[in-house]
């Protein structure tokens, strides 16, 4: 299938001072990348900003080639068509499958990438028509939704061993297999993982500040020129057609902010709206009383090397779980090293409230015009 690979150069502005070195506040590169079914915008500052932005694009395209459900020779497509046989996969796919299984366990099954056959029945896998599947069809597919049946393995070449620090410099062979009939969809976690890799790219290129907008996944890197935080809008889920309608704005530095909401992808039939986040317990679009979930976390959590991926998986899972369970989950997830919550939340509810966890109280400003009632929770 031919994919849209073009990107538009929005702004390529490199200002160099008289001395020849770029001003980190103004040297800027901003590129749009169409990848992972999303229009992404990556803005980098600093002397090496053009190279950093294009390196970011390269890693996103590389990840898409491995993790796409629709590109024929991606790891995910090969795994889905392997009929349950083990196949060799990339380290990125291996890491994400392990993280996804971890999230399934943590969220009591609310996050499960083996939701793919059910999502496909609704037409959310890409390519198919949207439709409402019958109860019987869903009942037949639901037993396939079980990430614990996905097998993943990593093996060193024969005779080789990990060193005493548990590391190995050579090439490790990663394999995975699904149970027969299963399929996976990493769409609920892959963009967050891409944000994790962008952190490494920005570090490698010495990017002092930048903003990566990967659809609902944002990496706010450093602060804005002038030293103020990045402003990240939380879209008003009740007004999906109006990109300028916000429930509120987050002011963030060095953070991931990931939003999941039913408004991001849906179809309507007989006056009813069906969206793309499926409750693995029922096979139906989640109907938990939440209209969006935003997960915010420090982009430098040393205790969690895949914090972006976790934020992404959690935003999807907490949308399925609903307000009460989501807040219980938030209270239970603590960063043991820092002795504080692992992440913070902005929940928008169907009954017109914006619920913000206490760690964001100083960073979130409600848009008064939105009409939402504002609550903080501890
Ligand atoms: P997000 O936008 O990150 O919330 O991810 C939504 C995407 O994740 C959907 O388009 C599906 O590809 C996939 N998905 C839907 N429901 C689930 C679920 N319960 N667990 C994991 N992935 C899901
Ligand atoms: Mg997600």
Tab-separated table of N, CA and C and ligand atoms in Angstrom, residues 187-189 258 260 312-313 315-316, ligand 2:
chain	number	residue	atom	x	y	z
A	187	UNK	N	-0.831	0.861	18.267
A	187	UNK	CA	-1.240	2.258	18.073
A	187	UNK	C	-1.486	3.010	19.374
A	188	UNK	N	-1.726	2.292	20.455
A	188	UNK	CA	-1.982	2.957	21.731
A	188	UNK	C	-0.731	3.256	22.527
A	189	UNK	N	0.449	2.864	22.019
A	189	UNK	CA	1.692	3.024	22.795
A	189	UNK	C	2.874	3.498	21.939
A	258	UNK	N	0.387	13.353	27.139
A	258	UNK	CA	-0.272	12.457	26.179
A	258	UNK	C	-1.778	12.467	26.419
A	260	UNK	N	-5.585	10.966	25.330
A	260	UNK	CA	-6.444	10.000	24.635
A	260	UNK	C	-7.874	10.487	24.766
A	312	UNK	N	1.656	7.006	27.201
A	312	UNK	CA	0.755	6.728	26.082
A	312	UNK	C	-0.182	5.562	26.428
A	313	UNK	N	0.400	4.465	26.907
A	313	UNK	CA	-0.431	3.296	27.252
A	313	UNK	C	-1.388	3.639	28.390
A	315	UNK	N	-2.663	6.580	29.140
A	315	UNK	CA	-3.760	7.476	28.734
A	315	UNK	C	-4.875	6.660	28.090
A	316	UNK	N	-4.512	5.678	27.277
A	316	UNK	CA	-5.512	4.811	26.644
A	316	UNK	C	-6.236	3.985	27.710
B	2	LIG	MG1	-2.194	5.784	24.154
